[in-house]
PDB file of C-alpha atoms in Angstrom:
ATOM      1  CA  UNK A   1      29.350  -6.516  35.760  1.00  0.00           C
ATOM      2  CA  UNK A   2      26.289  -8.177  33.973  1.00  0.00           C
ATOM      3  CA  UNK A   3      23.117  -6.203  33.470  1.00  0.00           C
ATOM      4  CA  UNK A   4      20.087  -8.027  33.914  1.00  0.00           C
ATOM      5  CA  UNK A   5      17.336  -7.268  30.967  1.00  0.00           C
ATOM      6  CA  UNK A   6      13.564  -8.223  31.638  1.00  0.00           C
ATOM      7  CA  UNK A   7      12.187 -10.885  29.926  1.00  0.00           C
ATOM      8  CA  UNK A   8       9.497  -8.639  27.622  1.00  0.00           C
ATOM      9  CA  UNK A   9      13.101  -6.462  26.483  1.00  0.00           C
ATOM     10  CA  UNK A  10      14.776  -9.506  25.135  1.00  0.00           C
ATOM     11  CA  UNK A  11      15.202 -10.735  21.600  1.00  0.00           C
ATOM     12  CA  UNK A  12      13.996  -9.207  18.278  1.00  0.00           C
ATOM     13  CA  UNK A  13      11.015  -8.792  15.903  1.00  0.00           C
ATOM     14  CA  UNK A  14      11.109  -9.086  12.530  1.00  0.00           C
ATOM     15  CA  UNK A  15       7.723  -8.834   9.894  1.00  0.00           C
ATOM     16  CA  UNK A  16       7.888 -10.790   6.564  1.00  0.00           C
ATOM     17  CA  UNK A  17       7.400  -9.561   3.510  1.00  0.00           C
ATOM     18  CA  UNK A  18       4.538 -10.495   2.643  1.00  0.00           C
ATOM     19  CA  UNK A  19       2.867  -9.006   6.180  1.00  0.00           C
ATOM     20  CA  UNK A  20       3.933  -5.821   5.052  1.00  0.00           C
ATOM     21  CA  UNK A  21       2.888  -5.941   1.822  1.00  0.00           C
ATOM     22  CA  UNK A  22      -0.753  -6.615   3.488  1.00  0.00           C
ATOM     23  CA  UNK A  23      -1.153  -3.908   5.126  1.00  0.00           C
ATOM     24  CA  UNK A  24       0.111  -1.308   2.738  1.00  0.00           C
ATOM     25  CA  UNK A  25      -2.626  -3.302  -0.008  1.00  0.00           C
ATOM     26  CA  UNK A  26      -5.001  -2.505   2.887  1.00  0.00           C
ATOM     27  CA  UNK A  27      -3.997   0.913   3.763  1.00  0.00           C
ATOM     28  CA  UNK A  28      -3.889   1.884  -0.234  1.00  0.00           C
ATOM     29  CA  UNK A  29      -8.062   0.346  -0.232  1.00  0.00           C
ATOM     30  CA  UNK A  30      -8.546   2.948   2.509  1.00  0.00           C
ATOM     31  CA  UNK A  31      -6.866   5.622   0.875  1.00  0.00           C
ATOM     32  CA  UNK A  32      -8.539   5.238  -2.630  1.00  0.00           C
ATOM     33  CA  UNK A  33     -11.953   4.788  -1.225  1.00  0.00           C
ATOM     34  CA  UNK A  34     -14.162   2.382  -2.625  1.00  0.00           C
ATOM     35  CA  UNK A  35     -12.914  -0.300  -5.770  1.00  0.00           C
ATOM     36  CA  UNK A  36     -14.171   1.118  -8.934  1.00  0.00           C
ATOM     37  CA  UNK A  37     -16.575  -1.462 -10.473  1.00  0.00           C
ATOM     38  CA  UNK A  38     -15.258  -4.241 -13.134  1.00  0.00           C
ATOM     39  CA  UNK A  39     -12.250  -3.436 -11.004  1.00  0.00           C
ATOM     40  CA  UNK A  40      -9.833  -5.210  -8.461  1.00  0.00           C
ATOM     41  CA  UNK A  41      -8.310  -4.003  -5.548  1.00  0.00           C
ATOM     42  CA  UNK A  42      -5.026  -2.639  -4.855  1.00  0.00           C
ATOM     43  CA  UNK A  43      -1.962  -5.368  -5.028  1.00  0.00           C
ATOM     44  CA  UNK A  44       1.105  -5.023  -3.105  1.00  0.00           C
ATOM     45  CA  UNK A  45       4.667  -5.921  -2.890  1.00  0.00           C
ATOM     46  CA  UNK A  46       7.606  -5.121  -0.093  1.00  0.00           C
ATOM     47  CA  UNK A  47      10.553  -5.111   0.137  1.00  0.00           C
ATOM     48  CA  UNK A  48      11.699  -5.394   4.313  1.00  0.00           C
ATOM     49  CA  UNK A  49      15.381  -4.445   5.444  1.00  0.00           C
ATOM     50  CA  UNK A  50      15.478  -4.175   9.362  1.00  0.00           C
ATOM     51  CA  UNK A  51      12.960  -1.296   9.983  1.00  0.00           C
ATOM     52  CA  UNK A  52      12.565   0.130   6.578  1.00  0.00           C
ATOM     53  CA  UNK A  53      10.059  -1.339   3.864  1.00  0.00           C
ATOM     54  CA  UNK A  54      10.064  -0.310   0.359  1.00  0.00           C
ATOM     55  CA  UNK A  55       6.535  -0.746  -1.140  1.00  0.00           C
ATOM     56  CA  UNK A  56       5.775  -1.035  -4.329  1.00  0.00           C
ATOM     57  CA  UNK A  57       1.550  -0.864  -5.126  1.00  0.00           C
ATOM     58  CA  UNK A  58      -0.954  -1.478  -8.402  1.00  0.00           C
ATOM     59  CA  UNK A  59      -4.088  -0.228  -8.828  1.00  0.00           C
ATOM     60  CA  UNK A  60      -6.832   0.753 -10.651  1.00  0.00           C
ATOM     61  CA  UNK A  61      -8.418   4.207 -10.167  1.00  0.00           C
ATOM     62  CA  UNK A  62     -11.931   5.649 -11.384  1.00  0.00           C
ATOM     63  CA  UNK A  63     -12.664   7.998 -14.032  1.00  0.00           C
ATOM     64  CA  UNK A  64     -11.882  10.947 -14.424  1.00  0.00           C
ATOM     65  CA  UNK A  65     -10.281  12.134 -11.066  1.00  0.00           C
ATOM     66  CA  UNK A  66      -7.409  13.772  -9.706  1.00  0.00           C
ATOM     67  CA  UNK A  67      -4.877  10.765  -9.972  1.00  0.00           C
ATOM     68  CA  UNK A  68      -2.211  12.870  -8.829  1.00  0.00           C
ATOM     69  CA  UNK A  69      -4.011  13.601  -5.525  1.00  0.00           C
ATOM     70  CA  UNK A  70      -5.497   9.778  -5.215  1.00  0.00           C
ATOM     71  CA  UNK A  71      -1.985   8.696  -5.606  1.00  0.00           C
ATOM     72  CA  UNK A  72      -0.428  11.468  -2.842  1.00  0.00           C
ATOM     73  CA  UNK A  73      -2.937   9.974  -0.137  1.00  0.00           C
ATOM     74  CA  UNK A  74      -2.191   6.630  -1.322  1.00  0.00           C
ATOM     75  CA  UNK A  75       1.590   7.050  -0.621  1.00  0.00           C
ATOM     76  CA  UNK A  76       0.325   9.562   2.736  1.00  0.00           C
ATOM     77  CA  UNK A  77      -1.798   6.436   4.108  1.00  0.00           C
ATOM     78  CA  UNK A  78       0.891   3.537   3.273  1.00  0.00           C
ATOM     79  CA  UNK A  79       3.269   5.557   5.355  1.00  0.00           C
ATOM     80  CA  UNK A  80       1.562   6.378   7.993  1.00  0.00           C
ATOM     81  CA  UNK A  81      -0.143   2.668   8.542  1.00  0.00           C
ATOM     82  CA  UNK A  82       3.459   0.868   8.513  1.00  0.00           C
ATOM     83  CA  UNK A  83       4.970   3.827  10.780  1.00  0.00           C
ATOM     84  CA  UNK A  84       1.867   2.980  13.139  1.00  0.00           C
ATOM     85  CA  UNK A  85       1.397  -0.585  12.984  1.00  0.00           C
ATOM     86  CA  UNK A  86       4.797  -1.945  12.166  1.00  0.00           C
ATOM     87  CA  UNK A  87       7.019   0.739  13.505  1.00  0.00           C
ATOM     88  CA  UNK A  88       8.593   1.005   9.865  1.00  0.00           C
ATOM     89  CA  UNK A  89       9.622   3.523   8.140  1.00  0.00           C
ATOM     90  CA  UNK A  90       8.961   3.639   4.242  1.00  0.00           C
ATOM     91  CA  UNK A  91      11.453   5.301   1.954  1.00  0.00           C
ATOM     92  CA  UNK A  92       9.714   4.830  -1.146  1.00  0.00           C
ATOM     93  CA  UNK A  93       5.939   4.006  -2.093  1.00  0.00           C
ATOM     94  CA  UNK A  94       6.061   3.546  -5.642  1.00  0.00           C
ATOM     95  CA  UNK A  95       2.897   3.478  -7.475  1.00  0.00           C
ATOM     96  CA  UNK A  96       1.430   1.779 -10.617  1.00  0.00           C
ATOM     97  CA  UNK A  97      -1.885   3.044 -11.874  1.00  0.00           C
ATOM     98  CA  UNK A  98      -2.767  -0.458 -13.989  1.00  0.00           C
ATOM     99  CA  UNK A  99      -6.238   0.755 -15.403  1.00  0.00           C
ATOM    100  CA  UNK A 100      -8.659   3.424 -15.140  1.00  0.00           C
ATOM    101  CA  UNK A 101     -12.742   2.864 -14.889  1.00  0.00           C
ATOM    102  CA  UNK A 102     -15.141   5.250 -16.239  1.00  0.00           C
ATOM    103  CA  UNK A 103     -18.698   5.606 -15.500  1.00  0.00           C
ATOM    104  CA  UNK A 104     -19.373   7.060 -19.011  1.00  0.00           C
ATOM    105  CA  UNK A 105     -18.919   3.723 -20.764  1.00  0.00           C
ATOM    106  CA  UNK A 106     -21.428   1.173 -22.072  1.00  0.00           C
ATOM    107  CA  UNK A 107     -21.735  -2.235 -23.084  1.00  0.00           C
ATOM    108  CA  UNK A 108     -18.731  -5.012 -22.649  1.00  0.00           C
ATOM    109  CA  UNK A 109     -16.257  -2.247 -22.171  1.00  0.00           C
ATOM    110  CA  UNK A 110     -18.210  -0.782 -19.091  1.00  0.00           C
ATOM    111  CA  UNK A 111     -16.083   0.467 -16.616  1.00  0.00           C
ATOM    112  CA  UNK A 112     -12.589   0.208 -18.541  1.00  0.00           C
ATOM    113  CA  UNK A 113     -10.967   2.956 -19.701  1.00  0.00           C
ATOM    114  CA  UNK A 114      -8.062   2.182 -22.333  1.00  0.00           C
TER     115      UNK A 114
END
């Protein structure tokens, strides 16, 4: 006996790499608010197996804050925006704070924090 499946049920989906890594770069900009200035927004890379992506983010965070906190949402936001856009789920967002920006500095170092 052969079962008949509608059109709109056939085949598969699959979403690149570089898709994914897209939106969690976008989802980490809405998680760490605005870019601190001198700075550059968050950069992303994926890795997609199936229905799982493993994301892997830089950024640069202002100073002083709670980097432990801005990294949880972070991580909370990736998550949630690949589980709700892509229908992925995300084992691992690992996290690279590349630089930090303070408001306190002056002169050609403004905004860097070494």
């Amino acid at each position: 006996m052969t079962t008949h499946v509608a059109p709109g049920e056939r085949g598969s989906t699959r979403i690149a790499d570089r898709v994914v890594s897209k939106i969690a770069a976008q989802a980490a900009r809405e998680a760490i608010g605005a870019v601190p200035e001198g700075g550059s927004p968050p950069h992303a890379a994926a890795t997609v197996d199936e229905a799982r992506a493993w994301v892997h983010i830089s950024l640069e965070l202002g100073y002083p804050s709670d980097i432990g906190a801005q990294c949880a949402a972070v991580r909370r936001q990736v998550a949630h925006r690949l589980r709700t856009l892509a229908d992925m789920e995300v084992p691992e967002v690992a996290l690279q704070v590349e630089r930090l920006h303070s408001v306190h500095t002056t002169g050609a170092d403004r905004g860097r924090t070494r």
